[in-house]
CSV table of C-alpha atoms (C1' of nucleotides) in Angstrom, one decimal:
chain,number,residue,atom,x,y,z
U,1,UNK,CA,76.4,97.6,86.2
U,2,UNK,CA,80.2,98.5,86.9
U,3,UNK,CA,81.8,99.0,89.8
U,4,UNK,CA,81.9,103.5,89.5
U,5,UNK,CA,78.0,103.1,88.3
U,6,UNK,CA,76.9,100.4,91.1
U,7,UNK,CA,79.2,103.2,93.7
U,8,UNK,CA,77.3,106.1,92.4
U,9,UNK,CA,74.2,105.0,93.2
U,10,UNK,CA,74.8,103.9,97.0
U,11,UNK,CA,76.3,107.1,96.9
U,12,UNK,CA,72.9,108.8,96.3
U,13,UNK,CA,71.4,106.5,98.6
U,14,UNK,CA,73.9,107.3,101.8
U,15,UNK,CA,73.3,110.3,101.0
U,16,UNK,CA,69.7,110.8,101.6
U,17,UNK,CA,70.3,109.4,105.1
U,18,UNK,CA,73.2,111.8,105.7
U,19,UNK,CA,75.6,108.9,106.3
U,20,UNK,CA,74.4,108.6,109.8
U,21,UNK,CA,77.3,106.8,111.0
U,22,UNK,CA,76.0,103.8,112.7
U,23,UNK,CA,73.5,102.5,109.9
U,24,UNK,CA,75.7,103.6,107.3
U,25,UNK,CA,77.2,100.1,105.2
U,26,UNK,CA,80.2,101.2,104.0
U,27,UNK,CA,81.6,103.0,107.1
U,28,UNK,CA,80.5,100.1,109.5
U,29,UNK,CA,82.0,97.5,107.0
U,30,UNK,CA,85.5,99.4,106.5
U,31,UNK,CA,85.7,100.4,109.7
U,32,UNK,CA,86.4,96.7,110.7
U,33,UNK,CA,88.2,95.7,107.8
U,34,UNK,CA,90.6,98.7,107.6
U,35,UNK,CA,91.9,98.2,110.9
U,36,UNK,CA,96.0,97.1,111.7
U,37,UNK,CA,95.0,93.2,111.9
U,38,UNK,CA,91.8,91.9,111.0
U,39,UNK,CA,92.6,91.5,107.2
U,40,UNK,CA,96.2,90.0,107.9
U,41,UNK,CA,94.6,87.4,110.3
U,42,UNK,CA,91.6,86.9,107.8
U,43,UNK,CA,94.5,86.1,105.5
U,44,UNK,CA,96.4,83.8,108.0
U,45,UNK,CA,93.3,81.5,108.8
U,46,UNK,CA,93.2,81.5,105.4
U,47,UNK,CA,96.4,79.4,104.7
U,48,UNK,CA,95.3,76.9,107.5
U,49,UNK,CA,93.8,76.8,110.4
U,50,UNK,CA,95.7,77.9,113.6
U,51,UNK,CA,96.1,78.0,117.2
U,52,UNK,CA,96.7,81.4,119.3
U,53,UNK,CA,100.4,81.1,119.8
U,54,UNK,CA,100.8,79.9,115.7
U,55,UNK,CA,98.9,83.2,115.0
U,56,UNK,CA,101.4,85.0,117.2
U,57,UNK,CA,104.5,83.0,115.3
U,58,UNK,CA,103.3,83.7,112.0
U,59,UNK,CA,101.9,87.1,112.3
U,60,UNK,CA,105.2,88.5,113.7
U,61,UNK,CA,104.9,91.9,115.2
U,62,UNK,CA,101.4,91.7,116.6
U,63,UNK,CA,101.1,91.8,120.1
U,64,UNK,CA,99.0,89.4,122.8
U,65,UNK,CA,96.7,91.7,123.3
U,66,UNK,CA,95.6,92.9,119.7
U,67,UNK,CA,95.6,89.2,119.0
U,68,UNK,CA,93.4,88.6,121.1
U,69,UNK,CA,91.2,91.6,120.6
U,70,UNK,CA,91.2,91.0,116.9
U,71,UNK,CA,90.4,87.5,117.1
U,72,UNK,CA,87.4,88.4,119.5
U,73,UNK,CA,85.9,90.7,117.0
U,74,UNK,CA,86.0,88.7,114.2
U,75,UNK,CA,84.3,85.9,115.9
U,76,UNK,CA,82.0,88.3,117.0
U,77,UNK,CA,81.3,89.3,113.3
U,78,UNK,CA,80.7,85.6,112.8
U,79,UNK,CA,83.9,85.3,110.3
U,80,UNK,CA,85.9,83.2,112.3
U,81,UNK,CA,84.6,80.3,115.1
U,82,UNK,CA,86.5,79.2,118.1
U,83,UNK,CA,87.2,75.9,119.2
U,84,UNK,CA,88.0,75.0,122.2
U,85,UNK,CA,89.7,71.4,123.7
U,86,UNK,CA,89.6,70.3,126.5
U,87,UNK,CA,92.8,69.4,126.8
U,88,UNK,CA,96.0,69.9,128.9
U,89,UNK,CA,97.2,72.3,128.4
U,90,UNK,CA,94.1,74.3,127.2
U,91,UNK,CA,94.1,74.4,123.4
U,92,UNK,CA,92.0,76.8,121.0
U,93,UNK,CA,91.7,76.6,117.3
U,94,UNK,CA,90.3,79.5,114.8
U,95,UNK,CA,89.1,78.9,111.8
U,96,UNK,CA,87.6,81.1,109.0
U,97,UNK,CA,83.6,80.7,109.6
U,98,UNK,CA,81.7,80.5,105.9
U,99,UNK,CA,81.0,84.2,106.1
U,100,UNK,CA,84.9,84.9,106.8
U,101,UNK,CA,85.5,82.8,103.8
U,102,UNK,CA,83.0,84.2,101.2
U,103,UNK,CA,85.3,87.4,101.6
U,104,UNK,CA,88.3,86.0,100.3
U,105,UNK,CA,87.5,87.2,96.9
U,106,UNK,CA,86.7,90.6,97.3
U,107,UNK,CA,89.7,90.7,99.3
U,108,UNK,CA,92.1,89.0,96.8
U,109,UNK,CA,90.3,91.7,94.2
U,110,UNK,CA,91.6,94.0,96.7
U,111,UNK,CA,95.1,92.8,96.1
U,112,UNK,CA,95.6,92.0,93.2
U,113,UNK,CA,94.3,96.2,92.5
U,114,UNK,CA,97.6,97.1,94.4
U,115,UNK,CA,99.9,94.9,93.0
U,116,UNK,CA,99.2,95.8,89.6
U,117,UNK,CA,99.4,99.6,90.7
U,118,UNK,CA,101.7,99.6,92.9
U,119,UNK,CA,104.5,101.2,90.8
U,120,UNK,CA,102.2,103.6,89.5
U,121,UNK,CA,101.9,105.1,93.0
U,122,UNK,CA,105.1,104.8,93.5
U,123,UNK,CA,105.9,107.0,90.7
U,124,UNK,CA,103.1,109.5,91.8
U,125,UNK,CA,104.1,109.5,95.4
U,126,UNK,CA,107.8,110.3,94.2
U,127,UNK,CA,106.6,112.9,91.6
U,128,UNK,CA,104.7,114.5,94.1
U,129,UNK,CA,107.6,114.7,97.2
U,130,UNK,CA,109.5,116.1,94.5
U,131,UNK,CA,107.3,119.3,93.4
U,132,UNK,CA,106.5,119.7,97.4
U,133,UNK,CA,110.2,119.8,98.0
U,134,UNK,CA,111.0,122.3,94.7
U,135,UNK,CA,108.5,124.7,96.6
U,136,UNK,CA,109.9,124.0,100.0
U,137,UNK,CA,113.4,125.1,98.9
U,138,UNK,CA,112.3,128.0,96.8
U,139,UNK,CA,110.7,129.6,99.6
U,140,UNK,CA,113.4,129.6,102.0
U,141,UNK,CA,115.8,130.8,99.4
U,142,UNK,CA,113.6,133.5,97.6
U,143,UNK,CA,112.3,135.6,100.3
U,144,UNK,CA,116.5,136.6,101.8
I,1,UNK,CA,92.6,80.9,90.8
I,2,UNK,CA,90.2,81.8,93.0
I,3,UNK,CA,90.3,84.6,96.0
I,4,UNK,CA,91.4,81.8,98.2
I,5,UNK,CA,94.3,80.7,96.3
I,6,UNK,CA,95.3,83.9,95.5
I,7,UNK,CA,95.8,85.2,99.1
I,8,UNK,CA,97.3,81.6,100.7
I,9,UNK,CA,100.0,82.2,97.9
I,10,UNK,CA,100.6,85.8,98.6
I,11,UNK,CA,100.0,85.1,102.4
I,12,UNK,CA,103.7,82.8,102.1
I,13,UNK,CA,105.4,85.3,100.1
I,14,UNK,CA,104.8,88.1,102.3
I,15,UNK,CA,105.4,85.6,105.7
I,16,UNK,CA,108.9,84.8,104.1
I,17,UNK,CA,109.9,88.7,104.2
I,18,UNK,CA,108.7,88.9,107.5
I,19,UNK,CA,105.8,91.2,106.8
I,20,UNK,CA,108.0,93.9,106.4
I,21,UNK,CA,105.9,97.0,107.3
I,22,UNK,CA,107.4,99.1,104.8
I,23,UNK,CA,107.4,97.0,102.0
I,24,UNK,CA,104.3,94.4,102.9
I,25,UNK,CA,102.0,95.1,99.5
I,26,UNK,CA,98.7,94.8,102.0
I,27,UNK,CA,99.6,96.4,104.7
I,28,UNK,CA,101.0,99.9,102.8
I,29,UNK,CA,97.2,99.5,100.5
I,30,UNK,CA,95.0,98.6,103.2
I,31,UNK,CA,96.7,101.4,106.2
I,32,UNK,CA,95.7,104.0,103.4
I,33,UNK,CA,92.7,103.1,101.8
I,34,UNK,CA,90.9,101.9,105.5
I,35,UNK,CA,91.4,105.2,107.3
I,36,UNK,CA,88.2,106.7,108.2
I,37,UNK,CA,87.7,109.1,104.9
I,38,UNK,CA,89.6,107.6,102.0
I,39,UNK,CA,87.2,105.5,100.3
I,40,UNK,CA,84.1,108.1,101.1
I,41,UNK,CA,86.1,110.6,99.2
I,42,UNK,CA,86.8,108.3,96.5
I,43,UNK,CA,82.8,107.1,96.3
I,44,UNK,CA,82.1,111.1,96.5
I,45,UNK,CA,84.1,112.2,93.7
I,46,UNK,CA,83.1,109.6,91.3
I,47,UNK,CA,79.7,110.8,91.9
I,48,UNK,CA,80.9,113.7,90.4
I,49,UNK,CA,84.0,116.1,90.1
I,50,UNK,CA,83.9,118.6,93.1
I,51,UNK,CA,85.1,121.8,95.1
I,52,UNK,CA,86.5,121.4,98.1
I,53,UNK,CA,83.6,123.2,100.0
I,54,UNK,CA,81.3,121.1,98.5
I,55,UNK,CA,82.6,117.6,99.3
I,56,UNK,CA,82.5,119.2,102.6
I,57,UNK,CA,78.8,119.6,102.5
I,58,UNK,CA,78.4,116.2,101.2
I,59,UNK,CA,79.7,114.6,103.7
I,60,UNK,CA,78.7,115.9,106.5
I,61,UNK,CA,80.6,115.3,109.7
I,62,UNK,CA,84.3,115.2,108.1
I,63,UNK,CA,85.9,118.2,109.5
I,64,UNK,CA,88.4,120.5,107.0
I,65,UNK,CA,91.6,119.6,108.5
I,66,UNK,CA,90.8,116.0,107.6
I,67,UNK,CA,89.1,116.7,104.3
I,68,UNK,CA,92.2,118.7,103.1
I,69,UNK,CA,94.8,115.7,104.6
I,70,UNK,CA,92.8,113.1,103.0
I,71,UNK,CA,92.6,115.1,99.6
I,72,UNK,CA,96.2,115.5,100.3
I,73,UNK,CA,96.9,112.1,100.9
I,74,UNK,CA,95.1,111.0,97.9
I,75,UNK,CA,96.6,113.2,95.2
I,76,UNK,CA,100.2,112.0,96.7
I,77,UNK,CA,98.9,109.0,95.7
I,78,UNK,CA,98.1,109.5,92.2
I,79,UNK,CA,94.2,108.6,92.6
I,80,UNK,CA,92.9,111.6,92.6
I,81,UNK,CA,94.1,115.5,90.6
I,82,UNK,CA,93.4,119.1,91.8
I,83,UNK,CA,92.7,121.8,89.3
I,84,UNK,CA,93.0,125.1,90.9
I,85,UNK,CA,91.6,128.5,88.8
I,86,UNK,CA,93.0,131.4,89.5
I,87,UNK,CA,89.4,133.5,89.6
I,88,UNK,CA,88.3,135.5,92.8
I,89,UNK,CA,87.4,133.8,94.8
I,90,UNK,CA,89.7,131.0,94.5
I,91,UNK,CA,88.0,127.3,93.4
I,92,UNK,CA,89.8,124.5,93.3
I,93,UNK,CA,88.1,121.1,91.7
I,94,UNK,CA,89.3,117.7,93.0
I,95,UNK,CA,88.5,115.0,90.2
I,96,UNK,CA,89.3,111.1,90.2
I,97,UNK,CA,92.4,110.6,87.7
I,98,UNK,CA,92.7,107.2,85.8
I,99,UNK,CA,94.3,105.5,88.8
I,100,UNK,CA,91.6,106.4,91.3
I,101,UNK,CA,88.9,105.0,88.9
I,102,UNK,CA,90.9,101.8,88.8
I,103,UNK,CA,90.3,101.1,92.0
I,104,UNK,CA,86.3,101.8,91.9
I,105,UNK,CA,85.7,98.3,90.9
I,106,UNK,CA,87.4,96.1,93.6
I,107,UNK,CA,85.8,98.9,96.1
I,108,UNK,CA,82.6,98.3,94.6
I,109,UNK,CA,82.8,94.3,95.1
I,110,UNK,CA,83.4,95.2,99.2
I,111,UNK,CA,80.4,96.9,99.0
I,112,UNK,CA,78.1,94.7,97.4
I,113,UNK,CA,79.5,91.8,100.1
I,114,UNK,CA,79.1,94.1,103.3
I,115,UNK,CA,75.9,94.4,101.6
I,116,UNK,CA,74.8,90.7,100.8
I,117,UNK,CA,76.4,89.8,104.3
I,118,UNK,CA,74.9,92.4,106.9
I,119,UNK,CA,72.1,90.7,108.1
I,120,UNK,CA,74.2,87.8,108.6
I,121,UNK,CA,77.1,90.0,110.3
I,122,UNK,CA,74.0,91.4,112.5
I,123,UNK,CA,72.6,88.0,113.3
I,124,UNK,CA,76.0,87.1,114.1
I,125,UNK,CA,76.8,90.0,116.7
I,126,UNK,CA,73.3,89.6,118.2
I,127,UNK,CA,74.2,86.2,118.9
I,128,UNK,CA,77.9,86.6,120.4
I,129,UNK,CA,76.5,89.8,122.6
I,130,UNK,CA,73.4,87.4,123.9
I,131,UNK,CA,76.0,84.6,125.0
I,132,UNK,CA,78.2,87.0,126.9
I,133,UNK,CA,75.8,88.3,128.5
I,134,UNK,CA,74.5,85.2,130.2
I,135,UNK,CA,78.1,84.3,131.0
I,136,UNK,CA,78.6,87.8,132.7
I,137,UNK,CA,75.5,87.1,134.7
I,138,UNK,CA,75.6,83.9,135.9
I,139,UNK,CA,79.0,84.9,136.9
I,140,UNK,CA,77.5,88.0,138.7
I,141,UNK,CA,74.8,85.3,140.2
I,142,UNK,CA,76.2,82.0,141.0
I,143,UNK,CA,79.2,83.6,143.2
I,144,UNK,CA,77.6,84.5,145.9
B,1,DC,C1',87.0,130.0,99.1
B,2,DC,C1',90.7,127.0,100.2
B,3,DG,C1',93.6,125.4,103.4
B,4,DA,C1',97.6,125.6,106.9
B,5,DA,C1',98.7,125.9,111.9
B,6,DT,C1',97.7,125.1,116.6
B,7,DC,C1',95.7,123.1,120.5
B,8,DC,C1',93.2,119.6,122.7
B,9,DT,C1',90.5,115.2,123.1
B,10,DT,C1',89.8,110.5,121.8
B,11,DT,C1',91.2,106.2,120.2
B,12,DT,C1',94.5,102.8,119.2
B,13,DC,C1',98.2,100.2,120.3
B,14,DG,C1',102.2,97.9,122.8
B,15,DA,C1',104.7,96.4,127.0
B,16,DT,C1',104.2,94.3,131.1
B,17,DA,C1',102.4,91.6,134.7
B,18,DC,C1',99.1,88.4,136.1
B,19,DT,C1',95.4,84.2,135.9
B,20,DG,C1',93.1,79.6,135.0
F,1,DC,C1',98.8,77.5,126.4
F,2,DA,C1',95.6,81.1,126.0
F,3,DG,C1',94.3,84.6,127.4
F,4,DT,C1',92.9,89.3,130.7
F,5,DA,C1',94.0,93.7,133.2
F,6,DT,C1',96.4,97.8,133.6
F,7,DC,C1',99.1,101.5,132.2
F,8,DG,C1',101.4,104.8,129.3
F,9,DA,C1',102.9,106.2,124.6
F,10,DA,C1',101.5,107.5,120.2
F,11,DA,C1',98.5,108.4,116.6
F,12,DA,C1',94.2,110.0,114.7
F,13,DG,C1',90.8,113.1,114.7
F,14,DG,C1',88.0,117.5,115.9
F,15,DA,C1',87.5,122.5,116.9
F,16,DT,C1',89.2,126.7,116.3
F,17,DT,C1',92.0,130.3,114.6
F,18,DC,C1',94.5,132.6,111.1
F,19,DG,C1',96.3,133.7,106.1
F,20,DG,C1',96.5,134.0,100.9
DNA sequence: CCGAATCCTTTTCGATACTG
DNA sequence: CAGTATCGAAAAGGATTCGG
């Protein structure tokens, strides 16, 4: 089965329960993925292992507190743990849990799609401001 | 190279540019295709070619304003072309072009690991919700 | 039928200040 | 160092109305 076969039949079957949202795979699943961080960090803890403030170094515009709230639901989804020592002061390590890592290759599939296309929607986005805009200005200048 | 390879190299390319938001491969693909509609539209027209008011009927709870953005959105895009006929009433048929049913097969590997992964994602949450809980009440308890 | 425009509510996010 | 709490700005989304 392909991937447009394998979608068309979940399709059917999300269907039949009227996508009732909190049941419903796909939306729980890119619900949490899709958001501003989780997939950056995901990738981050990736590369190695890291503390809270190397997250915050490496991840440059992200602030304390989506850190934080990011970090929390991913090792609430069980793809990261959380280690703590005991030192001083305090110290806390992520890492990417086995379920955060048996992601990694959907997600790289993930990439890899948009950098081989990337260009290509380049050219449509461009193709497409263009017509938009052709409209716009005939339709201030036709109607004087 | 697997997945993990694949993203720890792209993971220092993109750190050395500094994530630049506008140009940062991921973050452009993933703030489109993990909005709240995107993907379900894609899924639904692969199914099969459709009029606008019938995507609307199958899925249920999208409102038009965000059906027409998101169709909007996605033909910008390139992933997706609108063929209007010019009968009376109006119809206008949204089909997936080439580039759309490119990405159907990296989409379709997400699904299949939300779906081999849910129990585990549950088990997961169950467990993190439990252990707060006891934290919040023996904080709630032993205080007093 | 298809969709743009408007208004309003909800959610998300960032800045800042504060705690153990 | 590793967060939490609070607040306000901004974005996303929904309901409704109107137009070709």
């Amino acid at each position: 089965m392909n991937g447009s076969e394998i979608l068309a039949q979940r399709f059917t079957t999300w269907q039949a329960m009227e996508f009732n949202e909190s049941d419903c795979l796909i939306r729980n699943v890119l619900d949490r993925l899709g958001d501003k961080w989780t997939m950056l960090i995901v990738i981050a803890l990736n590369a190695s292992p890291a503390r809270f403030s190397k997250l915050q170094r490496e991840i440059p515009d992200i602030s304390k507190r989506m850190l934080s709230q990011t970090l929390r639901g991913l090792e609430r989804d069980g793809l990261i743990t959380r280690h703590v020592f005991a030192t001083a002061p305090p110290q806390v390590e992520y890492r990417l849990a086995p379920l955060g890592r048996s992601i990694l290759d959907p997600l790289a599939q993930l990439v890899l799609w948009a950098e081989i296309q990337q260009d290509e929607i380049r050219r449509a986005r461009e193709s497409y401001d263009d017509s938009v805009n052709e409209i716009d200005s005939a339709a201030t200048k036709a109607p004087r």
